[in-house]
Amino acid sequence: MKLIFPQGEHAPYDLAEGVVRIGSAVDCDLRIEGTGVAAHHCEIETREGSATVRAVDPAAATVFNGRQITEPTELAPGDLLLFGRVGCRIGSAAPQPAPETGAADEKDGHTVLRMAMPKYLLRGVSGATFGKTFALTGSMIMGRQPDCDIAIASDEVSRRHARLTVRTDGVAVDDLGSAIGTFVNDKRVQSAVLRSGDELRLDTVRFQLTTPGSAVSAAKPAAVGAPVEAPRPDRGRFALWIAIGVVAAAIVAVGVLHYLGVL
């Protein structure tokens, strides 16, 4: 089998026996530089003609036929893979027939790849999913059960907590009768629509909705009970107080020396 990149990010790559490391780092076997491609993104292992893809970086989305993978997944000719926003098609080792002259773009796989590319990503910013990224496609269930599309290993999360559905205007979120509730921008909701930059919270587990290639503004929250650092005074005022302190110390020193008869 081989990887075919219709958008030209890389020449066709034959999957030989063994493990192929894919990412943007110089030590990768298949080096790809593109939006959303991690330094060490994923691996493809080929044994006796069968190929399996494994995600390496949980913070980078590896999408197989429109679904983000979380465990080793077997590949077959015709499957689609996305590394961030770089898409490729799994081709067989045998030569492929040339496309008909004047064929539409849909016949070369370009349109299919664009349709499979996730429009939204859900990035964990606290709790058990901190630093992990989930590609959102179609309708997905979030919850504590391992068979959920987005499985969250946290006792605070219900077994089947909420449903996410990708729409043209954002991502619809529906609470599935969870015990603790579903919150959007710290407001408890039964149903709501998430848009890029919005925060989704399931008790203490927080996510931020973003789009591929965009920066995430949310930072890791401070620990509960941690002291809050007071704002530092303006540098000019700080320097003024230092000068006043120096002058005052000098005046006191002169007075002491005068009292002792030195001056």
PDB file of C-alpha atoms in Angstrom:
ATOM      1  CA  MET A   1       0.000   0.000   0.000  1.00  0.00           C
ATOM      2  CA  LYS A   2       0.988   3.617  -0.341  1.00  0.00           C
ATOM      3  CA  LEU A   3      -0.068   7.088   0.753  1.00  0.00           C
ATOM      4  CA  ILE A   4      -1.304   9.441  -1.980  1.00  0.00           C
ATOM      5  CA  PHE A   5      -1.454  13.191  -1.315  1.00  0.00           C
ATOM      6  CA  PRO A   6      -3.889  14.766  -3.832  1.00  0.00           C
ATOM      7  CA  GLN A   7      -3.079  18.306  -2.669  1.00  0.00           C
ATOM      8  CA  GLY A   8       0.645  17.830  -3.345  1.00  0.00           C
ATOM      9  CA  GLU A   9       1.950  18.150   0.229  1.00  0.00           C
ATOM     10  CA  HIS A  10       4.171  15.124  -0.437  1.00  0.00           C
ATOM     11  CA  ALA A  11       4.985  12.733  -3.246  1.00  0.00           C
ATOM     12  CA  PRO A  12       3.290   9.288  -3.102  1.00  0.00           C
ATOM     13  CA  TYR A  13       4.868   7.282  -0.287  1.00  0.00           C
ATOM     14  CA  ASP A  14       5.154   3.474  -0.402  1.00  0.00           C
ATOM     15  CA  LEU A  15       4.484   1.712   2.911  1.00  0.00           C
ATOM     16  CA  ALA A  16       7.273  -0.862   3.202  1.00  0.00           C
ATOM     17  CA  GLU A  17       7.464  -3.524   5.911  1.00  0.00           C
ATOM     18  CA  GLY A  18       8.046  -2.000   9.343  1.00  0.00           C
ATOM     19  CA  VAL A  19       7.066   1.203  11.116  1.00  0.00           C
ATOM     20  CA  VAL A  20       6.842   4.600   9.399  1.00  0.00           C
ATOM     21  CA  ARG A  21       6.925   7.617  11.719  1.00  0.00           C
ATOM     22  CA  ILE A  22       4.948  10.575  10.379  1.00  0.00           C
ATOM     23  CA  GLY A  23       5.265  14.186  11.525  1.00  0.00           C
ATOM     24  CA  SER A  24       7.006  17.502  10.996  1.00  0.00           C
ATOM     25  CA  ALA A  25      10.201  16.634  12.918  1.00  0.00           C
ATOM     26  CA  VAL A  26      13.412  16.013  10.990  1.00  0.00           C
ATOM     27  CA  ASP A  27      13.772  12.505  12.472  1.00  0.00           C
ATOM     28  CA  CYS A  28      10.442  11.300  11.032  1.00  0.00           C
ATOM     29  CA  ASP A  29      10.506   8.754   8.211  1.00  0.00           C
ATOM     30  CA  LEU A  30       7.750  10.680   6.407  1.00  0.00           C
ATOM     31  CA  ARG A  31       8.196  14.368   7.119  1.00  0.00           C
ATOM     32  CA  ILE A  32       5.154  16.563   6.436  1.00  0.00           C
ATOM     33  CA  GLU A  33       4.975  20.261   7.218  1.00  0.00           C
ATOM     34  CA  GLY A  34       1.448  21.619   7.358  1.00  0.00           C
ATOM     35  CA  THR A  35      -1.163  23.188   9.602  1.00  0.00           C
ATOM     36  CA  GLY A  36      -1.966  20.932  12.541  1.00  0.00           C
ATOM     37  CA  VAL A  37       0.835  18.416  11.881  1.00  0.00           C
ATOM     38  CA  ALA A  38       2.662  17.619  15.132  1.00  0.00           C
ATOM     39  CA  ALA A  39       6.384  16.934  15.431  1.00  0.00           C
ATOM     40  CA  HIS A  40       5.646  13.228  15.957  1.00  0.00           C
ATOM     41  CA  HIS A  41       2.063  12.883  14.770  1.00  0.00           C
ATOM     42  CA  CYS A  42       1.371   9.185  14.188  1.00  0.00           C
ATOM     43  CA  GLU A  43       2.866   5.880  13.065  1.00  0.00           C
ATOM     44  CA  ILE A  44       1.868   3.381  10.400  1.00  0.00           C
ATOM     45  CA  GLU A  45       3.066  -0.200  10.874  1.00  0.00           C
ATOM     46  CA  THR A  46       3.012  -2.589   7.913  1.00  0.00           C
ATOM     47  CA  ARG A  47       3.309  -6.334   8.467  1.00  0.00           C
ATOM     48  CA  GLU A  48       2.783  -8.919   5.725  1.00  0.00           C
ATOM     49  CA  GLY A  49       0.764  -6.529   3.598  1.00  0.00           C
ATOM     50  CA  SER A  50      -1.487  -5.252   6.418  1.00  0.00           C
ATOM     51  CA  ALA A  51      -1.095  -1.670   7.650  1.00  0.00           C
ATOM     52  CA  THR A  52      -2.186  -0.204  10.991  1.00  0.00           C
ATOM     53  CA  VAL A  53      -2.148   3.481  11.990  1.00  0.00           C
ATOM     54  CA  ARG A  54      -1.564   4.629  15.584  1.00  0.00           C
ATOM     55  CA  ALA A  55      -1.860   8.169  16.946  1.00  0.00           C
ATOM     56  CA  VAL A  56       1.290   9.272  18.788  1.00  0.00           C
ATOM     57  CA  ASP A  57       0.479  12.810  19.912  1.00  0.00           C
ATOM     58  CA  PRO A  58      -2.909  13.029  21.732  1.00  0.00           C
ATOM     59  CA  ALA A  59      -2.940  16.797  21.206  1.00  0.00           C
ATOM     60  CA  ALA A  60      -2.861  16.385  17.410  1.00  0.00           C
ATOM     61  CA  ALA A  61      -5.831  15.012  15.479  1.00  0.00           C
ATOM     62  CA  THR A  62      -5.345  11.905  13.314  1.00  0.00           C
ATOM     63  CA  VAL A  63      -8.639  11.325  11.477  1.00  0.00           C
ATOM     64  CA  PHE A  64      -9.554   8.042   9.753  1.00  0.00           C
ATOM     65  CA  ASN A  65     -12.521   8.191   7.357  1.00  0.00           C
ATOM     66  CA  GLY A  66     -13.944  11.200   9.189  1.00  0.00           C
ATOM     67  CA  ARG A  67     -13.425   9.890  12.731  1.00  0.00           C
ATOM     68  CA  GLN A  68     -10.543  10.683  15.045  1.00  0.00           C
ATOM     69  CA  ILE A  69      -8.687   7.546  16.089  1.00  0.00           C
ATOM     70  CA  THR A  70      -7.761   6.823  19.708  1.00  0.00           C
ATOM     71  CA  GLU A  71      -6.414   3.283  19.260  1.00  0.00           C
ATOM     72  CA  PRO A  72      -4.646   1.287  16.511  1.00  0.00           C
ATOM     73  CA  THR A  73      -6.759   1.133  13.344  1.00  0.00           C
ATOM     74  CA  GLU A  74      -6.284  -1.106  10.319  1.00  0.00           C
ATOM     75  CA  LEU A  75      -6.000   0.571   6.918  1.00  0.00           C
ATOM     76  CA  ALA A  76      -7.272  -0.563   3.530  1.00  0.00           C
ATOM     77  CA  PRO A  77      -7.050   0.858  -0.012  1.00  0.00           C
ATOM     78  CA  GLY A  78      -9.534   3.697  -0.444  1.00  0.00           C
ATOM     79  CA  ASP A  79      -9.413   4.843   3.196  1.00  0.00           C
ATOM     80  CA  LEU A  80      -8.823   8.509   3.968  1.00  0.00           C
ATOM     81  CA  LEU A  81      -6.366   9.818   6.549  1.00  0.00           C
ATOM     82  CA  LEU A  82      -5.933  13.346   7.862  1.00  0.00           C
ATOM     83  CA  PHE A  83      -2.900  14.591   9.781  1.00  0.00           C
ATOM     84  CA  GLY A  84      -4.118  17.954  11.076  1.00  0.00           C
ATOM     85  CA  ARG A  85      -5.260  19.575   7.815  1.00  0.00           C
ATOM     86  CA  VAL A  86      -3.079  17.453   5.517  1.00  0.00           C
ATOM     87  CA  GLY A  87      -5.101  14.719   3.822  1.00  0.00           C
ATOM     88  CA  CYS A  88      -4.044  11.561   2.006  1.00  0.00           C
ATOM     89  CA  ARG A  89      -5.697   8.507   0.476  1.00  0.00           C
ATOM     90  CA  ILE A  90      -4.583   4.901   0.970  1.00  0.00           C
ATOM     91  CA  GLY A  91      -3.748   3.405  -2.405  1.00  0.00           C
ATOM     92  CA  SER A  92      -2.824  -0.123  -3.385  1.00  0.00           C
ATOM     93  CA  ALA A  93       0.674  -0.954  -4.504  1.00  0.00           C
ATOM     94  CA  ALA A  94      -0.596  -1.914  -7.969  1.00  0.00           C
ATOM     95  CA  PRO A  95      -0.603   0.886 -10.596  1.00  0.00           C
ATOM     96  CA  GLN A  96      -3.873   2.803 -10.712  1.00  0.00           C
ATOM     97  CA  PRO A  97      -5.646   3.503 -14.014  1.00  0.00           C
ATOM     98  CA  ALA A  98      -5.293   7.057 -15.267  1.00  0.00           C
ATOM     99  CA  PRO A  99      -8.390   9.241 -14.841  1.00  0.00           C
ATOM    100  CA  GLU A 100     -10.495   9.964 -17.898  1.00  0.00           C
ATOM    101  CA  THR A 101      -9.697  13.131 -19.808  1.00  0.00           C
ATOM    102  CA  GLY A 102     -11.866  16.002 -18.672  1.00  0.00           C
ATOM    103  CA  ALA A 103     -13.071  14.131 -15.567  1.00  0.00           C
ATOM    104  CA  ALA A 104     -14.494  16.265 -12.796  1.00  0.00           C
ATOM    105  CA  ASP A 105     -12.513  16.924  -9.604  1.00  0.00           C
ATOM    106  CA  GLU A 106     -14.685  14.469  -7.679  1.00  0.00           C
ATOM    107  CA  LYS A 107     -13.013  11.560  -9.523  1.00  0.00           C
ATOM    108  CA  ASP A 108      -9.495  12.353  -8.301  1.00  0.00           C
ATOM    109  CA  GLY A 109     -10.413  12.274  -4.609  1.00  0.00           C
ATOM    110  CA  HIS A 110     -10.011  16.029  -3.940  1.00  0.00           C
ATOM    111  CA  THR A 111     -13.627  16.682  -3.112  1.00  0.00           C
ATOM    112  CA  VAL A 112     -13.873  13.614  -0.881  1.00  0.00           C
ATOM    113  CA  LEU A 113     -10.890  14.768   1.147  1.00  0.00           C
ATOM    114  CA  ARG A 114     -12.326  18.229   1.602  1.00  0.00           C
ATOM    115  CA  MET A 115     -15.615  16.735   2.801  1.00  0.00           C
ATOM    116  CA  ALA A 116     -13.818  14.489   5.308  1.00  0.00           C
ATOM    117  CA  MET A 117     -11.766  17.303   6.812  1.00  0.00           C
ATOM    118  CA  PRO A 118     -13.123  18.255  10.256  1.00  0.00           C
ATOM    119  CA  LYS A 119     -14.464  21.783  10.529  1.00  0.00           C
ATOM    120  CA  TYR A 120     -14.188  21.948  14.304  1.00  0.00           C
ATOM    121  CA  LEU A 121     -11.848  20.616  16.981  1.00  0.00           C
ATOM    122  CA  LEU A 122     -12.544  20.219  20.682  1.00  0.00           C
ATOM    123  CA  ARG A 123      -9.437  20.816  22.778  1.00  0.00           C
ATOM    124  CA  GLY A 124      -9.240  19.803  26.443  1.00  0.00           C
ATOM    125  CA  VAL A 125      -8.075  22.649  28.681  1.00  0.00           C
ATOM    126  CA  SER A 126      -8.457  21.025  32.129  1.00  0.00           C
ATOM    127  CA  GLY A 127      -9.004  17.743  33.901  1.00  0.00           C
ATOM    128  CA  ALA A 128      -8.569  14.278  32.396  1.00  0.00           C
ATOM    129  CA  THR A 129      -8.505  15.540  28.793  1.00  0.00           C
ATOM    130  CA  PHE A 130      -6.081  18.452  29.262  1.00  0.00           C
ATOM    131  CA  GLY A 131      -3.916  18.845  26.149  1.00  0.00           C
ATOM    132  CA  LYS A 132      -5.925  16.341  24.057  1.00  0.00           C
ATOM    133  CA  THR A 133      -7.662  17.296  20.811  1.00  0.00           C
ATOM    134  CA  PHE A 134     -10.805  15.671  19.370  1.00  0.00           C
ATOM    135  CA  ALA A 135     -11.894  16.136  15.763  1.00  0.00           C
ATOM    136  CA  LEU A 136     -15.657  16.683  15.540  1.00  0.00           C
ATOM    137  CA  THR A 137     -17.567  15.090  12.670  1.00  0.00           C
ATOM    138  CA  GLY A 138     -21.256  14.231  12.387  1.00  0.00           C
ATOM    139  CA  SER A 139     -22.895  13.325  15.700  1.00  0.00           C
ATOM    140  CA  MET A 140     -20.701  12.250  18.628  1.00  0.00           C
ATOM    141  CA  ILE A 141     -21.405  11.139  22.205  1.00  0.00           C
ATOM    142  CA  MET A 142     -19.304  12.372  25.140  1.00  0.00           C
ATOM    143  CA  GLY A 143     -19.198  10.409  28.375  1.00  0.00           C
ATOM    144  CA  ARG A 144     -17.385   8.154  30.803  1.00  0.00           C
ATOM    145  CA  GLN A 145     -18.156   4.903  28.964  1.00  0.00           C
ATOM    146  CA  PRO A 146     -15.201   3.601  26.922  1.00  0.00           C
ATOM    147  CA  ASP A 147     -17.405   3.133  23.843  1.00  0.00           C
ATOM    148  CA  CYS A 148     -18.311   6.845  23.666  1.00  0.00           C
ATOM    149  CA  ASP A 149     -16.947   8.770  20.679  1.00  0.00           C
ATOM    150  CA  ILE A 150     -15.208  11.093  23.154  1.00  0.00           C
ATOM    151  CA  ALA A 151     -14.445   8.957  26.217  1.00  0.00           C
ATOM    152  CA  ILE A 152     -13.568  10.922  29.365  1.00  0.00           C
ATOM    153  CA  ALA A 153     -11.997   8.994  32.252  1.00  0.00           C
ATOM    154  CA  SER A 154     -13.489  11.075  35.061  1.00  0.00           C
ATOM    155  CA  ASP A 155     -15.957  10.058  37.782  1.00  0.00           C
ATOM    156  CA  GLU A 156     -17.604  13.503  37.592  1.00  0.00           C
ATOM    157  CA  VAL A 157     -18.748  12.815  34.024  1.00  0.00           C
ATOM    158  CA  SER A 158     -21.875  10.724  33.391  1.00  0.00           C
ATOM    159  CA  ARG A 159     -21.659   7.503  31.389  1.00  0.00           C
ATOM    160  CA  ARG A 160     -23.374   9.175  28.426  1.00  0.00           C
ATOM    161  CA  HIS A 161     -23.135  12.840  29.286  1.00  0.00           C
ATOM    162  CA  ALA A 162     -23.822  14.890  26.150  1.00  0.00           C
ATOM    163  CA  ARG A 163     -24.228  14.705  22.370  1.00  0.00           C
ATOM    164  CA  LEU A 164     -22.328  16.967  19.956  1.00  0.00           C
ATOM    165  CA  THR A 165     -23.625  17.493  16.425  1.00  0.00           C
ATOM    166  CA  VAL A 166     -21.689  19.449  13.816  1.00  0.00           C
ATOM    167  CA  ARG A 167     -23.863  22.000  11.986  1.00  0.00           C
ATOM    168  CA  THR A 168     -23.192  24.693   9.425  1.00  0.00           C
ATOM    169  CA  ASP A 169     -23.455  27.429  12.081  1.00  0.00           C
ATOM    170  CA  GLY A 170     -21.491  25.676  14.844  1.00  0.00           C
ATOM    171  CA  VAL A 171     -21.714  22.577  17.021  1.00  0.00           C
ATOM    172  CA  ALA A 172     -24.999  21.726  18.743  1.00  0.00           C
ATOM    173  CA  VAL A 173     -24.629  20.347  22.272  1.00  0.00           C
ATOM    174  CA  ASP A 174     -27.439  18.416  23.979  1.00  0.00           C
ATOM    175  CA  ASP A 175     -27.290  17.212  27.570  1.00  0.00           C
ATOM    176  CA  LEU A 176     -28.303  13.534  27.830  1.00  0.00           C
ATOM    177  CA  GLY A 177     -29.718  13.708  31.345  1.00  0.00           C
ATOM    178  CA  SER A 178     -26.362  13.987  33.095  1.00  0.00           C
ATOM    179  CA  ALA A 179     -26.328  14.191  36.896  1.00  0.00           C
ATOM    180  CA  ILE A 180     -24.078  17.245  37.179  1.00  0.00           C
ATOM    181  CA  GLY A 181     -25.071  19.071  34.004  1.00  0.00           C
ATOM    182  CA  THR A 182     -23.544  20.514  30.850  1.00  0.00           C
ATOM    183  CA  PHE A 183     -22.283  24.091  30.776  1.00  0.00           C
ATOM    184  CA  VAL A 184     -21.523  26.455  27.888  1.00  0.00           C
ATOM    185  CA  ASN A 185     -19.476  29.502  28.880  1.00  0.00           C
ATOM    186  CA  ASP A 186     -20.296  28.685  32.546  1.00  0.00           C
ATOM    187  CA  LYS A 187     -24.066  28.671  31.936  1.00  0.00           C
ATOM    188  CA  ARG A 188     -25.913  25.394  32.458  1.00  0.00           C
ATOM    189  CA  VAL A 189     -27.773  24.334  29.321  1.00  0.00           C
ATOM    190  CA  GLN A 190     -29.998  21.549  28.097  1.00  0.00           C
ATOM    191  CA  SER A 191     -29.364  22.459  24.448  1.00  0.00           C
ATOM    192  CA  ALA A 192     -27.103  25.104  22.964  1.00  0.00           C
ATOM    193  CA  VAL A 193     -24.889  25.879  19.963  1.00  0.00           C
ATOM    194  CA  LEU A 194     -21.127  26.132  20.404  1.00  0.00           C
ATOM    195  CA  ARG A 195     -19.136  28.471  18.193  1.00  0.00           C
ATOM    196  CA  SER A 196     -15.400  28.787  17.770  1.00  0.00           C
ATOM    197  CA  GLY A 197     -13.847  30.063  20.999  1.00  0.00           C
ATOM    198  CA  ASP A 198     -16.737  28.951  23.244  1.00  0.00           C
ATOM    199  CA  GLU A 199     -16.069  26.852  26.326  1.00  0.00           C
ATOM    200  CA  LEU A 200     -17.821  23.568  27.062  1.00  0.00           C
ATOM    201  CA  ARG A 201     -17.687  22.244  30.628  1.00  0.00           C
ATOM    202  CA  LEU A 202     -18.729  18.891  32.065  1.00  0.00           C
ATOM    203  CA  ASP A 203     -18.342  19.515  35.807  1.00  0.00           C
ATOM    204  CA  THR A 204     -14.569  20.168  36.233  1.00  0.00           C
ATOM    205  CA  VAL A 205     -13.591  18.937  32.749  1.00  0.00           C
ATOM    206  CA  ARG A 206     -13.383  21.894  30.361  1.00  0.00           C
ATOM    207  CA  PHE A 207     -12.983  22.089  26.589  1.00  0.00           C
ATOM    208  CA  GLN A 208     -12.644  24.883  24.063  1.00  0.00           C
ATOM    209  CA  LEU A 209     -14.120  24.707  20.592  1.00  0.00           C
ATOM    210  CA  THR A 210     -11.692  25.783  17.903  1.00  0.00           C
ATOM    211  CA  THR A 211     -11.032  25.314  14.202  1.00  0.00           C
ATOM    212  CA  PRO A 212      -8.033  23.526  12.642  1.00  0.00           C
ATOM    213  CA  GLY A 213      -5.002  25.804  12.596  1.00  0.00           C
ATOM    214  CA  SER A 214      -6.403  28.415  14.988  1.00  0.00           C
ATOM    215  CA  ALA A 215      -4.736  29.293  18.256  1.00  0.00           C
ATOM    216  CA  VAL A 216      -6.333  28.362  21.565  1.00  0.00           C
ATOM    217  CA  SER A 217      -6.509  31.236  23.997  1.00  0.00           C
ATOM    218  CA  ALA A 218      -7.520  29.273  27.080  1.00  0.00           C
ATOM    219  CA  ALA A 219      -4.743  28.601  29.547  1.00  0.00           C
ATOM    220  CA  LYS A 220      -4.466  25.896  32.182  1.00  0.00           C
ATOM    221  CA  PRO A 221      -6.493  27.033  35.194  1.00  0.00           C
ATOM    222  CA  ALA A 222      -4.832  27.696  38.530  1.00  0.00           C
ATOM    223  CA  ALA A 223      -5.191  25.002  41.175  1.00  0.00           C
ATOM    224  CA  VAL A 224      -8.047  25.391  43.635  1.00  0.00           C
ATOM    225  CA  GLY A 225      -6.894  27.356  46.664  1.00  0.00           C
ATOM    226  CA  ALA A 226      -3.730  28.583  44.974  1.00  0.00           C
ATOM    227  CA  PRO A 227      -2.809  32.155  45.926  1.00  0.00           C
ATOM    228  CA  VAL A 228      -3.561  34.748  43.321  1.00  0.00           C
ATOM    229  CA  GLU A 229      -0.586  36.861  42.382  1.00  0.00           C
ATOM    230  CA  ALA A 230      -1.210  40.535  43.075  1.00  0.00           C
ATOM    231  CA  PRO A 231      -0.675  42.913  40.167  1.00  0.00           C
ATOM    232  CA  ARG A 232       2.736  44.501  40.176  1.00  0.00           C
ATOM    233  CA  PRO A 233       2.861  48.296  40.588  1.00  0.00           C
ATOM    234  CA  ASP A 234       3.722  50.539  37.732  1.00  0.00           C
ATOM    235  CA  ARG A 235       7.476  50.656  37.126  1.00  0.00           C
ATOM    236  CA  GLY A 236       7.615  54.445  37.346  1.00  0.00           C
ATOM    237  CA  ARG A 237       5.865  54.583  40.717  1.00  0.00           C
ATOM    238  CA  PHE A 238       8.020  51.735  41.985  1.00  0.00           C
ATOM    239  CA  ALA A 239      11.207  53.595  41.048  1.00  0.00           C
ATOM    240  CA  LEU A 240       9.882  56.766  42.753  1.00  0.00           C
ATOM    241  CA  TRP A 241       9.297  54.943  46.036  1.00  0.00           C
ATOM    242  CA  ILE A 242      12.808  53.471  45.889  1.00  0.00           C
ATOM    243  CA  ALA A 243      14.271  56.962  45.442  1.00  0.00           C
ATOM    244  CA  ILE A 244      12.232  58.301  48.377  1.00  0.00           C
ATOM    245  CA  GLY A 245      13.421  55.405  50.543  1.00  0.00           C
ATOM    246  CA  VAL A 246      17.072  56.070  49.674  1.00  0.00           C
ATOM    247  CA  VAL A 247      16.754  59.782  50.533  1.00  0.00           C
ATOM    248  CA  ALA A 248      15.017  58.994  53.819  1.00  0.00           C
ATOM    249  CA  ALA A 249      17.746  56.525  54.783  1.00  0.00           C
ATOM    250  CA  ALA A 250      20.419  59.109  54.005  1.00  0.00           C
ATOM    251  CA  ILE A 251      18.701  61.733  56.181  1.00  0.00           C
ATOM    252  CA  VAL A 252      18.474  59.280  59.098  1.00  0.00           C
ATOM    253  CA  ALA A 253      22.159  58.341  58.690  1.00  0.00           C
ATOM    254  CA  VAL A 254      23.247  62.002  58.722  1.00  0.00           C
ATOM    255  CA  GLY A 255      21.170  62.644  61.876  1.00  0.00           C
ATOM    256  CA  VAL A 256      22.753  59.677  63.670  1.00  0.00           C
ATOM    257  CA  LEU A 257      26.290  60.743  62.742  1.00  0.00           C
ATOM    258  CA  HIS A 258      25.565  64.304  63.888  1.00  0.00           C
ATOM    259  CA  TYR A 259      24.209  63.034  67.213  1.00  0.00           C
ATOM    260  CA  LEU A 260      27.364  60.968  67.754  1.00  0.00           C
ATOM    261  CA  GLY A 261      29.535  64.020  67.067  1.00  0.00           C
ATOM    262  CA  VAL A 262      31.044  62.591  63.938  1.00  0.00           C
ATOM    263  CA  LEU A 263      29.660  65.483  61.862  1.00  0.00           C
TER     264      LEU A 263
END
